[in-house]
mmCIF file of C-alpha atoms and ligand atoms in Angstrom:
data_model
loop_
_atom_site.group_PDB
_atom_site.id
_atom_site.type_symbol
_atom_site.label_atom_id
_atom_site.label_comp_id
_atom_site.label_asym_id
_atom_site.label_seq_id
_atom_site.Cartn_x
_atom_site.Cartn_y
_atom_site.Cartn_z
ATOM 1 C CA MET A 1 116.208 259.963 79.977
ATOM 2 C CA GLU A 2 118.521 259.557 76.959
ATOM 3 C CA TRP A 3 120.280 262.890 75.813
ATOM 4 C CA TRP A 4 118.533 262.700 72.404
ATOM 5 C CA VAL A 5 115.107 262.863 74.182
ATOM 6 C CA SER A 6 115.866 265.350 76.803
ATOM 7 C CA MET A 7 117.695 267.770 74.652
ATOM 8 C CA PRO A 8 115.405 270.596 73.191
ATOM 9 C CA LYS A 9 114.735 270.205 69.514
ATOM 10 C CA ILE A 10 113.438 272.011 66.560
ATOM 11 C CA GLU A 11 111.190 270.288 64.022
ATOM 12 C CA LEU A 12 110.770 272.025 60.722
ATOM 13 C CA HIS A 13 109.610 269.287 58.340
ATOM 14 C CA ALA A 14 106.677 267.277 59.487
ATOM 15 C CA HIS A 15 103.566 266.563 57.530
ATOM 16 C CA LEU A 16 100.503 266.187 59.635
ATOM 17 C CA ASN A 17 98.976 263.104 58.050
ATOM 18 C CA GLY A 18 102.390 261.465 57.841
ATOM 19 C CA SER A 19 102.857 261.894 61.632
ATOM 20 C CA ILE A 20 99.817 259.990 62.882
ATOM 21 C CA ARG A 21 100.202 257.351 65.381
ATOM 22 C CA ASP A 22 99.780 253.859 64.026
ATOM 23 C CA SER A 23 97.476 253.048 66.977
ATOM 24 C CA THR A 24 95.227 256.143 65.747
ATOM 25 C CA LEU A 25 95.143 254.970 62.292
ATOM 26 C CA LEU A 26 94.364 251.306 63.155
ATOM 27 C CA GLU A 27 91.514 252.575 65.373
ATOM 28 C CA LEU A 28 90.149 254.722 62.540
ATOM 29 C CA ALA A 29 90.351 251.756 60.086
ATOM 30 C CA ARG A 30 88.549 249.540 62.515
ATOM 31 C CA VAL A 31 85.725 252.007 62.778
ATOM 32 C CA LEU A 32 85.419 252.396 59.015
ATOM 33 C CA GLY A 33 85.822 248.413 58.740
ATOM 34 C CA GLU A 34 82.824 247.948 61.175
ATOM 35 C CA LYS A 35 80.841 250.428 58.942
ATOM 36 C CA GLY A 36 81.719 248.234 55.968
ATOM 37 C CA ALA A 37 83.328 251.221 54.258
ATOM 38 C CA ILE A 38 86.779 249.354 53.881
ATOM 39 C CA VAL A 39 88.105 245.713 54.582
ATOM 40 C CA PHE A 40 89.965 246.146 57.941
ATOM 41 C CA SER A 41 92.402 243.238 57.486
ATOM 42 C CA ASP A 42 93.521 244.601 53.955
ATOM 43 C CA VAL A 43 94.047 248.049 55.496
ATOM 44 C CA GLU A 44 95.898 246.695 58.701
ATOM 45 C CA HIS A 45 98.410 244.907 56.576
ATOM 46 C CA VAL A 46 99.382 248.198 54.639
ATOM 47 C CA ILE A 47 99.376 250.288 57.754
ATOM 48 C CA MET A 48 101.745 247.956 59.544
ATOM 49 C CA LYS A 49 104.027 247.280 56.594
ATOM 50 C CA ASN A 50 107.475 248.779 57.565
ATOM 51 C CA ASP A 51 109.597 249.488 54.457
ATOM 52 C CA ARG A 52 107.911 251.089 51.450
ATOM 53 C CA SER A 53 109.190 252.602 48.195
ATOM 54 C CA LEU A 54 108.544 256.321 47.494
ATOM 55 C CA GLY A 55 105.620 255.271 45.105
ATOM 56 C CA GLU A 56 104.105 252.951 47.869
ATOM 57 C CA VAL A 57 104.238 255.653 50.377
ATOM 58 C CA PHE A 58 101.978 257.959 48.246
ATOM 59 C CA LYS A 59 99.484 255.014 47.908
ATOM 60 C CA LEU A 60 99.482 254.804 51.641
ATOM 61 C CA PHE A 61 98.789 258.607 51.818
ATOM 62 C CA ASP A 62 95.722 258.107 49.898
ATOM 63 C CA LEU A 63 94.478 255.480 52.317
ATOM 64 C CA ILE A 64 95.341 257.628 55.328
ATOM 65 C CA HIS A 65 93.304 260.474 53.787
ATOM 66 C CA ILE A 66 90.279 258.299 53.531
ATOM 67 C CA LEU A 67 90.612 257.345 57.086
ATOM 68 C CA THR A 68 91.433 261.005 58.415
ATOM 69 C CA THR A 69 89.666 263.430 56.258
ATOM 70 C CA ASP A 70 86.646 264.606 58.436
ATOM 71 C CA HIS A 71 86.718 267.629 60.643
ATOM 72 C CA LYS A 72 86.660 265.801 64.032
ATOM 73 C CA THR A 73 89.466 263.446 63.159
ATOM 74 C CA VAL A 74 91.637 266.286 61.713
ATOM 75 C CA THR A 75 91.193 267.916 65.133
ATOM 76 C CA ARG A 76 92.149 264.780 66.930
ATOM 77 C CA ILE A 77 95.235 263.901 64.922
ATOM 78 C CA THR A 78 96.479 267.539 65.129
ATOM 79 C CA LYS A 79 96.282 267.379 68.951
ATOM 80 C CA GLU A 80 97.950 264.024 69.084
ATOM 81 C CA VAL A 81 100.827 265.046 66.714
ATOM 82 C CA VAL A 82 101.592 268.085 68.590
ATOM 83 C CA GLU A 83 101.447 266.380 71.921
ATOM 84 C CA ASP A 84 103.769 263.591 70.708
ATOM 85 C CA PHE A 85 106.447 266.157 69.433
ATOM 86 C CA ALA A 86 106.198 267.939 72.729
ATOM 87 C CA SER A 87 106.614 265.009 74.810
ATOM 88 C CA GLU A 88 110.052 264.453 73.269
ATOM 89 C CA ASN A 89 111.071 268.136 73.978
ATOM 90 C CA VAL A 90 110.395 269.653 70.625
ATOM 91 C CA VAL A 91 110.225 273.308 71.580
ATOM 92 C CA TYR A 92 109.423 274.615 68.197
ATOM 93 C CA LEU A 93 107.331 272.747 65.794
ATOM 94 C CA GLU A 94 106.549 273.746 62.186
ATOM 95 C CA LEU A 95 103.722 271.478 61.118
ATOM 96 C CA ARG A 96 102.691 271.376 57.507
ATOM 97 C CA THR A 97 99.524 270.077 56.022
ATOM 98 C CA THR A 98 97.678 270.128 52.652
ATOM 99 C CA PRO A 99 94.310 271.866 53.068
ATOM 100 C CA LYS A 100 91.610 269.516 51.693
ATOM 101 C CA LYS A 101 88.242 269.980 50.176
ATOM 102 C CA ASN A 102 85.630 267.318 50.297
ATOM 103 C CA ASP A 103 82.060 268.487 49.293
ATOM 104 C CA SER A 104 80.359 265.340 50.419
ATOM 105 C CA ILE A 105 81.128 266.081 54.025
ATOM 106 C CA GLY A 106 80.823 269.830 53.682
ATOM 107 C CA MET A 107 84.663 270.259 53.846
ATOM 108 C CA SER A 108 86.346 273.330 52.362
ATOM 109 C CA LYS A 109 90.131 274.105 52.495
ATOM 110 C CA GLN A 110 89.214 276.723 55.224
ATOM 111 C CA SER A 111 87.137 274.445 57.348
ATOM 112 C CA TYR A 112 89.898 271.728 57.235
ATOM 113 C CA MET A 113 92.300 274.394 58.514
ATOM 114 C CA GLU A 114 89.955 275.481 61.060
ATOM 115 C CA ALA A 115 89.766 271.887 62.347
ATOM 116 C CA VAL A 116 93.520 271.886 62.520
ATOM 117 C CA ILE A 117 93.474 275.083 64.570
ATOM 118 C CA GLU A 118 90.888 273.443 66.727
ATOM 119 C CA GLY A 119 93.343 270.584 67.275
ATOM 120 C CA LEU A 120 96.037 273.232 68.516
ATOM 121 C CA ARG A 121 93.506 274.687 70.833
ATOM 122 C CA ALA A 122 92.659 271.043 72.329
ATOM 123 C CA VAL A 123 96.257 270.533 73.292
ATOM 124 C CA THR A 124 96.267 270.082 77.169
ATOM 125 C CA ALA A 125 99.613 268.223 77.797
ATOM 126 C CA VAL A 126 101.809 271.359 77.145
ATOM 127 C CA ASP A 127 101.301 274.880 76.588
ATOM 128 C CA ILE A 128 101.064 275.815 73.124
ATOM 129 C CA ASP A 129 101.927 279.041 71.408
ATOM 130 C CA PHE A 130 100.783 279.273 67.929
ATOM 131 C CA VAL A 131 99.454 282.789 67.596
ATOM 132 C CA PRO A 132 102.350 285.205 66.669
ATOM 133 C CA HIS A 133 102.525 288.020 69.209
ATOM 134 C CA LYS A 134 105.147 290.023 70.885
ATOM 135 C CA ILE A 135 106.324 288.665 74.075
ATOM 136 C CA ASN A 136 107.640 290.981 76.738
ATOM 137 C CA THR A 137 110.884 290.109 78.464
ATOM 138 C CA GLN A 138 109.398 289.010 81.764
ATOM 139 C CA ASP A 139 107.173 286.650 79.979
ATOM 140 C CA SER A 140 109.989 285.358 78.074
ATOM 141 C CA LEU A 141 112.158 284.794 81.122
ATOM 142 C CA ASN A 142 109.235 283.049 82.885
ATOM 143 C CA SER A 143 108.755 280.826 79.843
ATOM 144 C CA ILE A 144 112.324 279.787 79.749
ATOM 145 C CA ALA A 145 112.148 279.001 83.450
ATOM 146 C CA MET A 146 109.288 276.630 82.620
ATOM 147 C CA ASN A 147 111.016 275.131 79.764
ATOM 148 C CA ASP A 148 114.068 274.646 81.818
ATOM 149 C CA ALA A 149 112.466 271.763 83.314
ATOM 150 C CA CYS A 150 112.565 268.862 80.810
ATOM 151 C CA ASP A 151 112.320 266.627 83.865
ATOM 152 C CA GLY A 152 108.411 266.621 83.541
ATOM 153 C CA THR A 153 107.873 268.467 86.867
ATOM 154 C CA ARG A 154 106.885 271.881 85.377
ATOM 155 C CA ARG A 155 104.728 272.538 82.485
ATOM 156 C CA LYS A 156 106.481 272.808 79.137
ATOM 157 C CA LYS A 157 105.776 275.185 76.358
ATOM 158 C CA THR A 158 105.981 274.517 72.679
ATOM 159 C CA TYR A 159 105.773 276.954 69.881
ATOM 160 C CA VAL A 160 103.772 275.787 66.806
ATOM 161 C CA ARG A 161 103.648 277.368 63.533
ATOM 162 C CA LEU A 162 101.764 276.114 60.387
ATOM 163 C CA LEU A 163 102.750 275.641 56.701
ATOM 164 C CA LEU A 164 100.124 274.993 54.133
ATOM 165 C CA SER A 165 101.163 272.432 51.390
ATOM 166 C CA ILE A 166 100.370 272.605 47.887
ATOM 167 C CA ASP A 167 100.030 269.044 46.547
ATOM 168 C CA ARG A 168 101.832 268.425 43.298
ATOM 169 C CA ARG A 169 98.441 266.963 41.937
ATOM 170 C CA GLU A 170 96.871 270.412 42.260
ATOM 171 C CA THR A 171 96.137 272.981 39.567
ATOM 172 C CA THR A 172 97.414 276.420 39.457
ATOM 173 C CA GLU A 173 94.093 277.709 40.578
ATOM 174 C CA ALA A 174 93.885 275.315 43.543
ATOM 175 C CA ALA A 175 97.516 276.215 44.531
ATOM 176 C CA ILE A 176 96.585 279.966 44.529
ATOM 177 C CA GLU A 177 93.598 279.222 46.559
ATOM 178 C CA THR A 178 95.829 277.672 49.186
ATOM 179 C CA VAL A 179 98.079 280.737 49.170
ATOM 180 C CA LYS A 180 95.077 282.928 49.698
ATOM 181 C CA LEU A 181 94.046 280.914 52.633
ATOM 182 C CA ALA A 182 97.421 280.964 54.054
ATOM 183 C CA LEU A 183 97.345 284.848 53.868
ATOM 184 C CA GLU A 184 93.905 284.956 55.679
ATOM 185 C CA MET A 185 95.069 282.630 58.500
ATOM 186 C CA ARG A 186 98.319 284.543 59.293
ATOM 187 C CA GLY A 187 96.727 285.619 62.506
ATOM 188 C CA VAL A 188 96.272 282.019 63.724
ATOM 189 C CA GLY A 189 99.864 280.882 63.212
ATOM 190 C CA VAL A 190 100.087 280.015 59.429
ATOM 191 C CA VAL A 191 103.488 281.286 58.498
ATOM 192 C CA GLY A 192 104.293 279.840 55.062
ATOM 193 C CA ILE A 193 103.918 277.527 52.008
ATOM 194 C CA ASP A 194 105.348 274.172 51.205
ATOM 195 C CA LEU A 195 105.317 272.317 47.911
ATOM 196 C CA SER A 196 104.967 268.599 48.378
ATOM 197 C CA GLY A 197 103.427 265.492 47.087
ATOM 198 C CA ASN A 198 104.424 262.631 44.774
ATOM 199 C CA PRO A 199 107.547 264.178 42.861
ATOM 200 C CA ASP A 200 106.735 262.049 39.937
ATOM 201 C CA VAL A 201 103.602 264.131 39.426
ATOM 202 C CA GLY A 202 102.958 267.635 38.217
ATOM 203 C CA GLU A 203 105.348 270.253 36.747
ATOM 204 C CA TRP A 204 107.059 273.300 38.312
ATOM 205 C CA ASN A 205 105.474 275.792 36.113
ATOM 206 C CA THR A 206 101.932 274.867 37.221
ATOM 207 C CA PHE A 207 103.044 275.871 40.789
ATOM 208 C CA LEU A 208 105.036 278.847 39.967
ATOM 209 C CA PRO A 209 102.395 281.502 39.873
ATOM 210 C CA ALA A 210 101.076 280.455 43.231
ATOM 211 C CA LEU A 211 104.617 280.505 44.815
ATOM 212 C CA LYS A 212 105.614 283.751 43.248
ATOM 213 C CA PHE A 213 102.400 285.321 44.676
ATOM 214 C CA ALA A 214 103.151 283.673 48.124
ATOM 215 C CA GLN A 215 106.596 285.145 47.859
ATOM 216 C CA GLU A 216 105.424 288.730 47.006
ATOM 217 C CA GLN A 217 103.042 288.573 49.840
ATOM 218 C CA GLY A 218 105.874 287.796 52.270
ATOM 219 C CA LEU A 219 105.093 284.296 53.188
ATOM 220 C CA TYR A 220 107.982 282.013 53.929
ATOM 221 C CA ILE A 221 108.395 279.144 51.273
ATOM 222 C CA THR A 222 109.911 275.681 51.547
ATOM 223 C CA LEU A 223 110.039 273.259 48.624
ATOM 224 C CA HIS A 224 110.611 269.504 48.219
ATOM 225 C CA CYS A 225 113.456 269.644 45.967
ATOM 226 C CA GLY A 226 115.448 266.786 44.187
ATOM 227 C CA GLU A 227 113.419 263.925 45.856
ATOM 228 C CA VAL A 228 113.747 262.113 42.446
ATOM 229 C CA PRO A 229 116.133 262.898 39.586
ATOM 230 C CA ASN A 230 114.410 265.896 37.689
ATOM 231 C CA ARG A 231 116.893 268.194 35.932
ATOM 232 C CA GLN A 232 113.948 270.349 34.696
ATOM 233 C CA GLU A 233 113.221 271.219 38.185
ATOM 234 C CA VAL A 234 115.902 271.447 40.602
ATOM 235 C CA GLN A 235 117.770 274.480 38.935
ATOM 236 C CA PRO A 236 114.532 276.651 38.710
ATOM 237 C CA MET A 237 113.731 275.716 42.302
ATOM 238 C CA LEU A 238 117.105 276.875 43.541
ATOM 239 C CA ASP A 239 116.851 280.032 41.383
ATOM 240 C CA PHE A 240 113.612 280.812 43.121
ATOM 241 C CA LEU A 241 115.458 281.176 46.240
ATOM 242 C CA PRO A 242 112.991 279.622 48.745
ATOM 243 C CA GLN A 243 113.853 280.136 52.280
ATOM 244 C CA ARG A 244 114.431 276.441 52.775
ATOM 245 C CA ILE A 245 114.251 273.141 50.839
ATOM 246 C CA GLY A 246 113.510 269.658 51.856
ATOM 247 C CA HIS A 247 115.424 266.462 51.055
ATOM 248 C CA ALA A 248 117.963 267.555 48.192
ATOM 249 C CA ILE A 249 118.798 264.181 47.208
ATOM 250 C CA PHE A 250 119.244 263.861 43.347
ATOM 251 C CA PHE A 251 121.331 266.921 42.651
ATOM 252 C CA GLU A 252 123.944 267.179 39.850
ATOM 253 C CA GLU A 253 127.462 268.622 40.767
ATOM 254 C CA GLU A 254 126.435 272.046 39.529
ATOM 255 C CA GLU A 255 123.386 272.025 41.568
ATOM 256 C CA TRP A 256 125.336 271.022 44.685
ATOM 257 C CA ARG A 257 127.533 273.999 43.947
ATOM 258 C CA GLN A 258 124.651 276.432 43.446
ATOM 259 C CA LEU A 259 122.957 275.128 46.656
ATOM 260 C CA LYS A 260 126.088 275.645 48.760
ATOM 261 C CA THR A 261 126.712 279.077 47.237
ATOM 262 C CA SER A 262 123.015 280.218 48.022
ATOM 263 C CA LYS A 263 123.223 278.854 51.537
ATOM 264 C CA ILE A 264 119.625 277.649 51.363
ATOM 265 C CA PRO A 265 118.934 275.611 54.539
ATOM 266 C CA VAL A 266 118.190 271.929 53.883
ATOM 267 C CA GLU A 267 115.713 270.105 55.902
ATOM 268 C CA ILE A 268 117.239 266.524 56.181
ATOM 269 C CA CYS A 269 115.023 263.372 56.773
ATOM 270 C CA LEU A 270 117.313 260.467 57.256
ATOM 271 C CA THR A 271 114.886 257.587 58.007
ATOM 272 C CA SER A 272 112.577 258.735 55.298
ATOM 273 C CA ASN A 273 115.264 258.689 52.662
ATOM 274 C CA ILE A 274 116.455 255.403 53.735
ATOM 275 C CA LYS A 275 113.049 253.766 54.092
ATOM 276 C CA THR A 276 111.900 254.954 50.670
ATOM 277 C CA GLU A 277 115.106 253.640 49.224
ATOM 278 C CA SER A 278 115.918 257.078 47.864
ATOM 279 C CA ILE A 279 119.442 256.624 49.378
ATOM 280 C CA SER A 280 120.946 253.126 49.388
ATOM 281 C CA SER A 281 122.773 253.226 52.546
ATOM 282 C CA ILE A 282 122.890 255.812 55.358
ATOM 283 C CA ASP A 283 126.715 256.126 55.418
ATOM 284 C CA ILE A 284 126.580 257.752 52.057
ATOM 285 C CA HIS A 285 123.860 260.183 52.933
ATOM 286 C CA HIS A 286 124.636 263.788 51.798
ATOM 287 C CA PHE A 287 124.110 264.875 55.347
ATOM 288 C CA VAL A 288 127.915 264.272 55.833
ATOM 289 C CA ASP A 289 128.996 266.413 52.947
ATOM 290 C CA LEU A 290 126.613 269.259 53.745
ATOM 291 C CA TYR A 291 127.610 269.078 57.563
ATOM 292 C CA ASN A 292 131.358 269.005 56.697
ATOM 293 C CA ALA A 293 130.714 272.053 54.405
ATOM 294 C CA LYS A 294 129.047 273.742 57.209
ATOM 295 C CA HIS A 295 126.011 274.139 55.013
ATOM 296 C CA PRO A 296 122.791 275.150 56.928
ATOM 297 C CA LEU A 297 120.857 272.095 57.778
ATOM 298 C CA VAL A 298 118.375 270.671 60.297
ATOM 299 C CA LEU A 299 117.251 267.041 61.053
ATOM 300 C CA CYS A 300 113.630 266.468 60.554
ATOM 301 C CA THR A 301 111.320 263.470 60.665
ATOM 302 C CA ASP A 302 109.117 264.128 57.363
ATOM 303 C CA ASP A 303 106.464 261.547 58.468
ATOM 304 C CA ALA A 304 107.144 260.146 61.925
ATOM 305 C CA GLY A 305 104.213 257.847 61.868
ATOM 306 C CA VAL A 306 104.753 256.455 58.375
ATOM 307 C CA PHE A 307 108.312 255.854 58.967
ATOM 308 C CA SER A 308 108.062 254.827 62.488
ATOM 309 C CA THR A 309 110.479 257.457 63.667
ATOM 310 C CA SER A 310 110.686 260.511 66.076
ATOM 311 C CA LEU A 311 112.893 263.455 66.084
ATOM 312 C CA SER A 312 114.826 262.063 69.092
ATOM 313 C CA ASN A 313 115.502 258.841 67.052
ATOM 314 C CA GLU A 314 116.780 261.024 64.128
ATOM 315 C CA TYR A 315 119.223 262.773 66.425
ATOM 316 C CA LYS A 316 120.415 259.498 67.743
ATOM 317 C CA LEU A 317 120.726 257.918 64.326
ATOM 318 C CA ALA A 318 122.814 260.804 63.108
ATOM 319 C CA SER A 319 124.956 260.609 66.221
ATOM 320 C CA THR A 320 125.752 256.868 66.110
ATOM 321 C CA THR A 321 125.989 256.734 62.325
ATOM 322 C CA PHE A 322 128.237 259.926 61.770
ATOM 323 C CA GLY A 323 130.224 259.618 64.953
ATOM 324 C CA LEU A 324 128.833 263.016 66.378
ATOM 325 C CA GLY A 325 128.927 263.524 70.021
ATOM 326 C CA LYS A 326 126.120 264.923 72.271
ATOM 327 C CA ARG A 327 127.605 268.585 72.026
ATOM 328 C CA GLU A 328 127.765 268.420 68.316
ATOM 329 C CA MET A 329 124.131 267.283 68.161
ATOM 330 C CA PHE A 330 123.205 269.899 70.555
ATOM 331 C CA GLU A 331 124.788 272.630 68.418
ATOM 332 C CA LEU A 332 123.127 271.170 65.274
ATOM 333 C CA ALA A 333 119.760 271.488 66.894
ATOM 334 C CA ARG A 334 120.426 275.014 68.246
ATOM 335 C CA ASN A 335 121.567 276.107 64.648
ATOM 336 C CA GLY A 336 118.162 275.440 63.549
ATOM 337 C CA ILE A 337 116.746 278.402 65.416
ATOM 338 C CA GLU A 338 118.097 280.666 62.449
ATOM 339 C CA PHE A 339 116.010 278.808 59.856
ATOM 340 C CA ILE A 340 112.741 278.848 61.594
ATOM 341 C CA PHE A 341 109.797 280.747 60.099
ATOM 342 C CA ALA A 342 109.159 282.983 62.933
ATOM 343 C CA GLY A 343 110.190 286.415 64.256
ATOM 344 C CA ASP A 344 113.005 287.388 66.484
ATOM 345 C CA ASP A 345 110.863 287.368 69.596
ATOM 346 C CA VAL A 346 110.403 283.558 69.138
ATOM 347 C CA LYS A 347 114.135 283.183 68.188
ATOM 348 C CA GLN A 348 115.168 284.958 71.282
ATOM 349 C CA TYR A 349 112.954 282.841 73.377
ATOM 350 C CA LEU A 350 114.518 279.542 71.880
ATOM 351 C CA VAL A 351 118.094 280.707 72.327
ATOM 352 C CA GLY A 352 117.141 281.298 76.056
ATOM 353 C CA ALA A 353 115.829 277.646 76.039
ATOM 354 C CA PHE A 354 118.796 276.273 74.567
ATOM 355 C CA ASP A 355 121.092 278.245 76.747
ATOM 356 C CA SER A 356 119.442 277.045 79.859
ATOM 357 C CA ALA A 357 119.623 273.417 78.693
ATOM 358 C CA ALA A 358 123.390 273.778 77.590
ATOM 359 C CA LYS A 359 124.062 274.295 81.382
ATOM 360 C CA LYS A 360 122.893 270.915 82.048
ATOM 361 C CA LEU A 361 124.819 269.203 79.253
ATOM 362 C CA ASN A 362 127.722 267.207 80.549
HETATM 363 C C1 6MZ B 1 106.702 264.590 49.321
HETATM 364 C C2 6MZ B 1 105.126 264.133 51.118
HETATM 365 C C3 6MZ B 1 106.096 263.336 51.714
HETATM 366 O O1 6MZ B 1 99.574 267.118 53.969
HETATM 367 O O2 6MZ B 1 97.887 265.405 54.201
HETATM 368 N N1 6MZ B 1 104.174 264.278 51.864
HETATM 369 N N2 6MZ B 1 105.402 264.823 49.788
HETATM 370 N N3 6MZ B 1 107.461 263.787 49.779
HETATM 371 C C4 6MZ B 1 107.418 263.186 50.980
HETATM 372 N N4 6MZ B 1 108.284 262.177 51.533
HETATM 373 C C5 6MZ B 1 108.139 260.883 51.641
HETATM 374 N N5 6MZ B 1 105.617 263.048 52.947
HETATM 375 C C6 6MZ B 1 104.400 263.483 52.914
HETATM 376 O O3 6MZ B 1 100.347 265.087 54.965
HETATM 377 C C7 6MZ B 1 100.539 263.967 54.001
HETATM 378 C C8 6MZ B 1 100.837 264.564 52.666
HETATM 379 O O4 6MZ B 1 102.115 265.196 52.722
HETATM 380 C C9 6MZ B 1 102.809 265.064 51.512
HETATM 381 C C10 6MZ B 1 102.046 264.242 50.616
HETATM 382 O O5 6MZ B 1 101.202 265.112 49.808
HETATM 383 C C11 6MZ B 1 100.981 263.500 51.518
HETATM 384 O O6 6MZ B 1 99.816 263.164 50.814
HETATM 385 P P1 6MZ B 1 99.025 266.131 54.919
HETATM 386 O O7 6MZ B 1 98.796 266.423 56.233
#
């Protein structure tokens, strides 16, 4: 097994509906095609297209949501996505998704999220820990021993935590509803809020009341920040002091300075930024500047299905493009432990898992 696959990894920026397998999407499209609800050949072409602009990506999401937004499918894709990440030795996964309402099929934001939780419960390929609880030392040691084996002979364990996304198309009231739901679902692994969606849509002030409320209530917050040039937004987002931000592409000099001073960790999504043409060439990616400045950062997939990537692939890509060795990549992955939205007990477990994997690194 290649080192980028066998090495333990931490995924902190993965959108559920962006991480679906192509094979599942095609199967769902075929079924809807047979029912006459869509024209399969048109949809097949859109799903299999490889490179898309950022605008086209959001059109694709609208199509994906038509195919996936029913309770049974949400449960299925959650299970598959978690199993896919676990199969490439992701030991801690923060999965984010936008709770959806669809009266015509009796779906509320809450029932959507219950279907997600059902998907976590349905995972069989690995042991999943998604309910926050205290682990005693012996449990912790036993689990590390289990995870020690990335050779497939013993059962692996993956921590999963959930972030609820506010879509930039939503109103203030809808955003507040999502935050309230996150608070209600704290006992089943929901730990925070993400602001995402088409960055050309919506205004920061619309989401601010909901984000402030979330912050006051102690939820963790991550924001998609600077995905397109938007001077009105980047500065207030940085002033807000979220626990992490995603992408951070279109920053002015002063904003880079502010980011570096604030030490807000950045979720870096290399393949996504290149495929959406947000960055023209990978060798000029801001990963290099942030890495050299020792700014906190973590490699992530964004939408592994939509961009045909995996977290292992992102590590391989960073290593080959930026000339970083196996040990440097291992340290980069391990540093991610500090930025997870989970308690010290989970962090301690992860440190143990990385320590034990480090012994096998040669
Ligand atoms: C901003 C993104 C995104 O929530 O339905 N999403 N938002 N930038 C991106 N980079 C390309 N990729 C995904 O997952 C899909 C939703 O996540 C957000 C969009 O709102 C998209 O509809 P869920 O599980």
